[in-house]
Coordinates of C-alpha atoms and ligand atoms in Angstrom, one line a residue:
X1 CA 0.0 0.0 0.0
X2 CA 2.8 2.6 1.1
X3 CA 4.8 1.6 -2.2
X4 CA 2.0 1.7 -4.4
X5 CA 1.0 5.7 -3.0
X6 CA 4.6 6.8 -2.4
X7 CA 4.8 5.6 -6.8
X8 CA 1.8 7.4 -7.9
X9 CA 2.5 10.5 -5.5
X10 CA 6.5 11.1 -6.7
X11 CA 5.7 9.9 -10.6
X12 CA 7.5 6.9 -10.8
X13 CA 7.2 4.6 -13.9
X14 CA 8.2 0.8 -13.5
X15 CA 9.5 -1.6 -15.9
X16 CA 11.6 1.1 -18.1
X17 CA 14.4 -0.9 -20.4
X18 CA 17.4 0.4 -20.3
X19 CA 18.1 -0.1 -23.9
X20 CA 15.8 3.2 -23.6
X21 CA 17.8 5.3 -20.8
X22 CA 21.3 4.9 -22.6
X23 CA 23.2 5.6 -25.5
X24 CA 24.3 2.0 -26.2
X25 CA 20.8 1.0 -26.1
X26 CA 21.2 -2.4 -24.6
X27 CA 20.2 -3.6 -21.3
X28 CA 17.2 -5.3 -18.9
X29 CA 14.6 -3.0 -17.0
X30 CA 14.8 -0.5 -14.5
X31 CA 12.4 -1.5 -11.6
X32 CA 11.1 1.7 -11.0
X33 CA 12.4 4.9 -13.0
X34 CA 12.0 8.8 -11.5
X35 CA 13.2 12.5 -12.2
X36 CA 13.9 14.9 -10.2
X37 CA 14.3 18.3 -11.1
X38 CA 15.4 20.0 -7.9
X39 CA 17.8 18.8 -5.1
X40 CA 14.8 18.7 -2.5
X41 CA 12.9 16.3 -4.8
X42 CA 16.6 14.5 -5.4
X43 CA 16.5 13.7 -1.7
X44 CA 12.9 12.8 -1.0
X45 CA 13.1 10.0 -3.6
X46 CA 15.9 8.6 -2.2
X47 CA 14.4 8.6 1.2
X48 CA 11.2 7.1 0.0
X49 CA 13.5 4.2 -2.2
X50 CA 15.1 3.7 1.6
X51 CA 12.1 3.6 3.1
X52 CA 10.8 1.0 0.6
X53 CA 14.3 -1.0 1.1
X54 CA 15.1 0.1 -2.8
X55 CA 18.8 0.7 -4.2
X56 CA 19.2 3.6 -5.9
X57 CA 20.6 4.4 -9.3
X58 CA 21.6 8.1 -10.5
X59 CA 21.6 8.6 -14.5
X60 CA 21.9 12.0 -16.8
X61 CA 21.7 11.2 -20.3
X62 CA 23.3 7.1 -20.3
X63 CA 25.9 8.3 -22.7
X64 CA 28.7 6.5 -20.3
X65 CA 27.0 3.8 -18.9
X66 CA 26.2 -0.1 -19.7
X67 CA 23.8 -2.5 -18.1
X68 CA 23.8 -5.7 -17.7
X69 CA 20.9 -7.8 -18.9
X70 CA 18.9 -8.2 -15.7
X71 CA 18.6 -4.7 -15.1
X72 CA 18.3 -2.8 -12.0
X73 CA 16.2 -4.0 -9.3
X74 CA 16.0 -0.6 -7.6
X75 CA 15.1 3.0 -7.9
X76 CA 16.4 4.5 -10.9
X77 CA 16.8 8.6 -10.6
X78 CA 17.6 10.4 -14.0
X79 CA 19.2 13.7 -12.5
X80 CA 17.3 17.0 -14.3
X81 CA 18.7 19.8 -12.0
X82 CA 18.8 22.7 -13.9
X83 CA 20.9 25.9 -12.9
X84 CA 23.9 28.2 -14.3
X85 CA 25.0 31.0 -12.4
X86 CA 28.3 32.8 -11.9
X87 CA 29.3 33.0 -8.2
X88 CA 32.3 34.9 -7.9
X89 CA 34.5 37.2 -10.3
X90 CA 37.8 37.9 -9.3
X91 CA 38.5 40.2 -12.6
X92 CA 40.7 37.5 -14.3
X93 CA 38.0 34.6 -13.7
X94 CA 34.6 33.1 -13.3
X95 CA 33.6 30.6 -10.7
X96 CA 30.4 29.2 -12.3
X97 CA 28.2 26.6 -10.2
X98 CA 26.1 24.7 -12.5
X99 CA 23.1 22.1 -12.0
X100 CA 24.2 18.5 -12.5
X101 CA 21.2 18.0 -14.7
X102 CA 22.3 20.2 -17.3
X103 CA 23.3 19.5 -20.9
X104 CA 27.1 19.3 -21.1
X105 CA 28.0 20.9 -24.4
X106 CA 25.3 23.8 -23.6
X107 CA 27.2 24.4 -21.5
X108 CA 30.6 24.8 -22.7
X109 CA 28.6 26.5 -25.3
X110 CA 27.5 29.5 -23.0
X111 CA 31.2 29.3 -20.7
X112 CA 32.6 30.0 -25.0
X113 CA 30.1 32.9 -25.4
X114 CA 30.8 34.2 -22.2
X115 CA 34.6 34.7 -23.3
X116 CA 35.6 32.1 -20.5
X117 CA 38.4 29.4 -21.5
X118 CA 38.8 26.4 -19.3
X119 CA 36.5 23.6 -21.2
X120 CA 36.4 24.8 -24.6
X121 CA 38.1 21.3 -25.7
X122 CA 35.8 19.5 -24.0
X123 CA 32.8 20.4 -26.5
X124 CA 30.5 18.0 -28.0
X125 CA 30.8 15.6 -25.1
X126 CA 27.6 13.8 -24.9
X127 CA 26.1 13.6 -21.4
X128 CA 25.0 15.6 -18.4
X129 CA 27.2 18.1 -16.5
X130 CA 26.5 15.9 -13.0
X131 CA 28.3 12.7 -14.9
X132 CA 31.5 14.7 -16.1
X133 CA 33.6 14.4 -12.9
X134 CA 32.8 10.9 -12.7
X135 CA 34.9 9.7 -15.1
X136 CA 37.1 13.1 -15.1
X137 CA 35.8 13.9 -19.2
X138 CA 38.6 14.6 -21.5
X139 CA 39.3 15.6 -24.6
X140 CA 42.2 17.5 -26.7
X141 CA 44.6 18.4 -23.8
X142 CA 41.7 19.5 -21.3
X143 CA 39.8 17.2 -18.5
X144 CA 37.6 18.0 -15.9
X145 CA 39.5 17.8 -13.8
X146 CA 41.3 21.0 -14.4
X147 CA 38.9 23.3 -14.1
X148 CA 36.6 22.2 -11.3
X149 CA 36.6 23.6 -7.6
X150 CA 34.1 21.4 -6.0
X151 CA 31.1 19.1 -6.3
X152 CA 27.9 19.4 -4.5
X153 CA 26.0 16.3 -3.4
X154 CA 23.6 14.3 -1.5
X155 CA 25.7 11.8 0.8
X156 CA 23.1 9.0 1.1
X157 CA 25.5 7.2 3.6
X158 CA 25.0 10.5 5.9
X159 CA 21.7 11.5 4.4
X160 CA 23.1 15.2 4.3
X161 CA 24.4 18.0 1.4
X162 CA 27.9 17.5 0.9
X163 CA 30.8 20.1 -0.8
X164 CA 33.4 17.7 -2.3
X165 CA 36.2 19.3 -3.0
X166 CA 38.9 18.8 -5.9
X167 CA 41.0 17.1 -3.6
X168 CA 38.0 15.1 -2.3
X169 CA 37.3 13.5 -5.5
X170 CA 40.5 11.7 -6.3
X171 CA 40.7 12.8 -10.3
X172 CA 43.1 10.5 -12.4
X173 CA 42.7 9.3 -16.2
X174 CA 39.0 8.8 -16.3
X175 CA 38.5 8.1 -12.8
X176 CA 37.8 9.7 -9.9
X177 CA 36.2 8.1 -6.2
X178 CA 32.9 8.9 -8.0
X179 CA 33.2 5.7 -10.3
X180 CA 35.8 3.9 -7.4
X181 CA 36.1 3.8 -3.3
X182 CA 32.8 6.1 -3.1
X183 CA 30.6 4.2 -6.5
X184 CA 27.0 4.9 -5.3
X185 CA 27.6 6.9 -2.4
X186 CA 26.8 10.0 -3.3
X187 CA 24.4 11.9 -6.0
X188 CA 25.8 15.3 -7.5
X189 CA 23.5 17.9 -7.8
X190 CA 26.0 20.6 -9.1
X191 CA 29.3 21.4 -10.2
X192 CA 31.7 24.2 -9.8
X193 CA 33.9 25.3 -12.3
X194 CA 37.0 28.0 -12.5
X195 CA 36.9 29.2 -15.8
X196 CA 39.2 32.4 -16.9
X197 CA 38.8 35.2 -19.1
X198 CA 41.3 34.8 -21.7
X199 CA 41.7 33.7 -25.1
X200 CA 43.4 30.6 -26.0
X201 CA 47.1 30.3 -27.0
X202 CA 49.4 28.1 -28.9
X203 CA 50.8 25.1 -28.5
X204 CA 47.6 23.4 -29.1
X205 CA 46.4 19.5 -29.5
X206 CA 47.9 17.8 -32.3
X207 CA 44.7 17.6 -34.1
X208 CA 43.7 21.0 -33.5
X209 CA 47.6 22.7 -34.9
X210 CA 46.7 20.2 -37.9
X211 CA 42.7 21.7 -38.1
X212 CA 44.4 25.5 -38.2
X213 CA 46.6 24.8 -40.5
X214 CA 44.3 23.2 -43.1
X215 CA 42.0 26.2 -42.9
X216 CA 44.8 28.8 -42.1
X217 CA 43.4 30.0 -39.1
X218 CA 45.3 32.4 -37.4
X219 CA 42.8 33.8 -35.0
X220 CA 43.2 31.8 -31.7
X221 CA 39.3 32.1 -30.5
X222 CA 37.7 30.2 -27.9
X223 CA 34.8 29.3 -30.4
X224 CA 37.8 28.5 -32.9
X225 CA 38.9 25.6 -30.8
X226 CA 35.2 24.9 -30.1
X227 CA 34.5 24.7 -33.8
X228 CA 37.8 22.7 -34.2
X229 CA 36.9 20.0 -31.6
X230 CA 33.2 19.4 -33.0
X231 CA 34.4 19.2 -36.2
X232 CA 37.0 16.4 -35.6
X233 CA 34.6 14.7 -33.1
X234 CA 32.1 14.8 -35.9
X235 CA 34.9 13.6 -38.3
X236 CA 36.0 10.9 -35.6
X237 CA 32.8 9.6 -33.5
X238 CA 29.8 8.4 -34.6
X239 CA 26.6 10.3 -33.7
X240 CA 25.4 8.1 -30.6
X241 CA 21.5 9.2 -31.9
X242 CA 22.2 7.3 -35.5
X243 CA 24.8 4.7 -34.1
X244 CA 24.1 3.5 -30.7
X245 CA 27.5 4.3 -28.7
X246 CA 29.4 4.6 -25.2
X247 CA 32.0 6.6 -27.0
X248 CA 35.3 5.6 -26.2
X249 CA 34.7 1.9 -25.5
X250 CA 38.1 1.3 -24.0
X251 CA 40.5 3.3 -21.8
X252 CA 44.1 3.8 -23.3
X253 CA 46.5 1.8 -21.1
X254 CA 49.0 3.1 -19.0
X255 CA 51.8 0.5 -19.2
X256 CA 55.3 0.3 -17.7
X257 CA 58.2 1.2 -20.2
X258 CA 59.8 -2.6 -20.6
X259 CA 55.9 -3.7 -22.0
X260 CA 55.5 -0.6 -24.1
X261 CA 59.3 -1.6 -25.5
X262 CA 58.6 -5.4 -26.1
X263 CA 55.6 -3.6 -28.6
X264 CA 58.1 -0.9 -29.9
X265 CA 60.5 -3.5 -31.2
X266 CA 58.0 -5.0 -33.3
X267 CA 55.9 -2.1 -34.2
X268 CA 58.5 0.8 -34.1
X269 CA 55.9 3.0 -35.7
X270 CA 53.4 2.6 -32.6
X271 CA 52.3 6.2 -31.0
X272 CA 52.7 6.3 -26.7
X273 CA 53.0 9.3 -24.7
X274 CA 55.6 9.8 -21.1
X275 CA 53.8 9.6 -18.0
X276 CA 55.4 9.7 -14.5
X277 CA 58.6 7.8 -14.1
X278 CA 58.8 4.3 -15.9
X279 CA 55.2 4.5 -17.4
X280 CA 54.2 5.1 -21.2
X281 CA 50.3 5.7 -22.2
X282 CA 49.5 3.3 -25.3
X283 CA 46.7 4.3 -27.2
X284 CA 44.3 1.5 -27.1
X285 CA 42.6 2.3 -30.7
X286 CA 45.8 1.4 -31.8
X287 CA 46.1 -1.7 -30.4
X288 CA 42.9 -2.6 -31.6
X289 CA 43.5 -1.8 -35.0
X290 CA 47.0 -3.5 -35.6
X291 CA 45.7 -6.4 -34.0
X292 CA 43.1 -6.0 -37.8
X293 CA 39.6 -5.9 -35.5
X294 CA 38.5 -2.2 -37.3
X295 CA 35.8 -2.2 -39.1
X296 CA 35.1 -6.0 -37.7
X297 CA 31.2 -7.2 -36.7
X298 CA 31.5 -9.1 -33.2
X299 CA 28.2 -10.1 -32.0
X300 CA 26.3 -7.4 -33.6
X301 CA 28.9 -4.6 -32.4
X302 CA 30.9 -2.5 -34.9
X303 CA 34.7 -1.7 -34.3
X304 CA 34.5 2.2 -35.4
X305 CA 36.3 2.5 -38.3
X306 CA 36.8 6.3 -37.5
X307 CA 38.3 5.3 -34.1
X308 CA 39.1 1.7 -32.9
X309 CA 38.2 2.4 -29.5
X310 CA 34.5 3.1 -30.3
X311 CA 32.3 0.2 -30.1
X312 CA 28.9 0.5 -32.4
X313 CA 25.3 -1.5 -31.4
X314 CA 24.7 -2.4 -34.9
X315 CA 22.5 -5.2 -34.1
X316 CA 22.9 -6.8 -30.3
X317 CA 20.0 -7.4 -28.9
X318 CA 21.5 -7.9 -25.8
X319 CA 24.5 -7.2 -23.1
X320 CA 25.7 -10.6 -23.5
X321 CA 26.4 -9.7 -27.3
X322 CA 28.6 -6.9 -26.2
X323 CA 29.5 -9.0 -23.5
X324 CA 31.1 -11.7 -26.2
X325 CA 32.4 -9.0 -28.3
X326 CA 34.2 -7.0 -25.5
X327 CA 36.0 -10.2 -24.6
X328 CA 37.0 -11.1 -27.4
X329 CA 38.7 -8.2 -28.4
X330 CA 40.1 -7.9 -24.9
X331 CA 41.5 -11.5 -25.5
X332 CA 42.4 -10.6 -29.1
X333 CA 44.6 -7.5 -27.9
X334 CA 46.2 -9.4 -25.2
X335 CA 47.5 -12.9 -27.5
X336 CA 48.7 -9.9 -29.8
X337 CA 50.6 -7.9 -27.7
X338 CA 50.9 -9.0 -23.8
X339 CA 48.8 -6.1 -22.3
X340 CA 45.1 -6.0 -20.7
X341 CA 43.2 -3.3 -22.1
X342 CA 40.0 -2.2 -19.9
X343 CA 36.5 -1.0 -20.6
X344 CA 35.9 2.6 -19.9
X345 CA 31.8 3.4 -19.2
X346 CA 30.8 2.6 -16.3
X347 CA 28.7 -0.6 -15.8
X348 CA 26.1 -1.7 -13.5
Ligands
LIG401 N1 44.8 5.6 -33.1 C1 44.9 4.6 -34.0 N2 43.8 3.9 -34.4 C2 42.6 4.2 -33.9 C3 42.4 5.2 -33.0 C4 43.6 5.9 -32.6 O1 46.0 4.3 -34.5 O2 41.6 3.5 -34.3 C5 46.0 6.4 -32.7 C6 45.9 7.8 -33.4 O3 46.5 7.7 -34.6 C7 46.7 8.6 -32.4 C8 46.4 7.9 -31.1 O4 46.0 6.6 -31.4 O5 48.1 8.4 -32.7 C9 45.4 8.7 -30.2 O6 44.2 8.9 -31.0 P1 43.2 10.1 -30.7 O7 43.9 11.4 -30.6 O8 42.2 9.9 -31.8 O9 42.6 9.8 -29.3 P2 42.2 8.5 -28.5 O10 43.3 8.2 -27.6 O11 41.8 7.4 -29.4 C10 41.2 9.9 -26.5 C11 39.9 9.9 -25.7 C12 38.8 10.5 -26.5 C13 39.2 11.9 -26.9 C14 40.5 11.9 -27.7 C15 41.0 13.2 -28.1 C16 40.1 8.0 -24.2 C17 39.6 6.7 -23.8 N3 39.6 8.6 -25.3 O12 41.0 9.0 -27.7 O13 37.6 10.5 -25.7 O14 38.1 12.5 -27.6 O15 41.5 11.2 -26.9 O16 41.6 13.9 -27.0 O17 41.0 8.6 -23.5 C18 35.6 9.4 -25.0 O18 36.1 9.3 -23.9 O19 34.4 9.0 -25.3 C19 36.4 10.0 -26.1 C20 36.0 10.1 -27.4

């Protein structure tokens, strides 16, 4: 009785397929499925769910996330807090607090117009602006990371609003405690960003150098860059509305320098970039495509020609297709060359 008028009271559907709440469009139902809109209504539905003995599930737009096919037998919240306001100017920045349910690239969108550098690179990213810490969002020499001061959240382990700060949320390479030691802990319901009023300078991203040069642009904007970067992505990533998606399937691998050498004497022509001390970063798309999978059809999924890391739902009807597909290539990369490479979205 209390379920049934705490449901029809708060709105919540039932039964919602998840092949219907992400971008990869695979995965079983959702038990019961809920927006909220403001933090106050964020709250009460996760106190109701408790009360009801429910697990709880936030989601923005599913753009990063994969679920298995049995579903989620809990309270599924898609996060719709709106809000973007500027908090504090200090002359040479902004501090701008934004509502996790926002749309991401609106809003690097407005930070461009607003003469504010900081995400610029990160435009076109699909998702909400609640999801990008999570798995630190990067793109062309920027991440998350870099910009943001703090989080705010609902602790549901406390049942109280949280700050989080930078330090607090343990960025690395797509990671952060969000999607680690603190998964499902806490809900965000806005993000704080440094952003600073300047116009971007040389050297930039590879790919972007290479995009200026083609079309001799010599006029360093922040929409320049902005243009740049949707253009490549467009170029580069398959629309997730046409192609079902996660974007980047795989995370590239951080290695240690004698495994990235046993590949170099073999493939002498293979890219990998320093990191700290005796560790290279190996692109994974590269991997992937010396060992001849782009292009290939694994259980339904695609290997993106445009970029080997991208996985396509051409025709799974399932998570066990992409299950079978992911392993395999997994297994594929690792006869090839030695090295484990690792699935980046999140999955539940
Ligand atoms: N490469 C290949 N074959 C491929 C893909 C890449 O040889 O199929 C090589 C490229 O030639 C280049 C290197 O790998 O030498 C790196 O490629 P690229 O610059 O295209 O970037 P990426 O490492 O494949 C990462 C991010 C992307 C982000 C780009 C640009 C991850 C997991 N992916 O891809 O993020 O847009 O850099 O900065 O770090 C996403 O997370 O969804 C995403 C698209």
């Amino acid at each position: 009785m209390l379920q049934f008028a705490i449901l029809s009271i708060m709105n919540i559907k039932t039964n919602i397929p998840f092949s219907e709440l992400t971008t990869m469009k695979l995965g079983g139902p959702a038990k019961f499925l809920a927006e909220a809109t403001t933090v106050q209504e964020l709250v009460d539905l996760y106190r109701n769910a408790k009360r009801l003995g429910q697990r709880v599930l936030i989601i923005g737009g599913g753009s990063n996330l994969i679920v298995k096919d049995k579903g989620f037998d809990g309270l599924v919240i898609k996060n719709r807090i709106p809000g973007f306001s500027v908090i504090e100017d200090d002359g040479a920045s902004q501090t701008i607090k934004i509502g996790a349910g926002e749309d991401w690239d609106s809003v690097v969108a407005r930070s461009v117009d607003m003469g504010l550098s900081g995400i610029e690179a990160l435009s076109a990213i699909p998702g909400v602006s609640g999801a990008a810490p999570i798995q630190n969002i990067g793109a062309y020499g920027q991440e998350i990371a870099d910009t943001l001061v703090y989080v705010e959240a609902y602790d549901s382990q406390t049942d109280t609003l949280v700050k989080l700060s930078w330090e607090d949320c343990g960025f690395s390479y797509r990671h952060s405690i969000f999607r680690g030691s603190a998964q499902g802990r806490f809900a965000i319901t806005a993000i704080v960003l440094k952003l600073y009023k300047k116009s971007p300078t040389p050297p930039f991203y590879a790919a972007i150098e290479k995009y200026f040069e083609e079309l001799a642009i010599t006029d360093y904007t922040l929409a320049a860059v902005r243009n740049a970067v949707i253009t490549i992505r467009t170029n580069k990533l398959p629309d997730p509305v046409q192609h079902p998606n996660s974007g980047s399937f795989f995370k590239n691998i951080v290695v240690e320098k004698w495994q990235a050498n046993a590949i170099l004497e073999k493939y002498p022509d293979m890219p990998s970039y320093k990191m700290d001390g005796d560790h290279l970063k190996i692109p994974t798309g590269w991997l992937i495509e010396t060992a001849d999978l782009k292009g290939e059809l694994l259980h339904g999924m695609r290997i993106h020609t445009g970029n080997a890391l991208v996985l396509i739902n051409e025709s799974a009807t399932s998570y066990a297709d992409l299950a079978a597909a992911r392993d395999e290539i997994i297994s594929t990369v690792r006869d090839k060359f030695q090295v484990t490479i690792e699935q980046e979205p999140l999955e539940i």
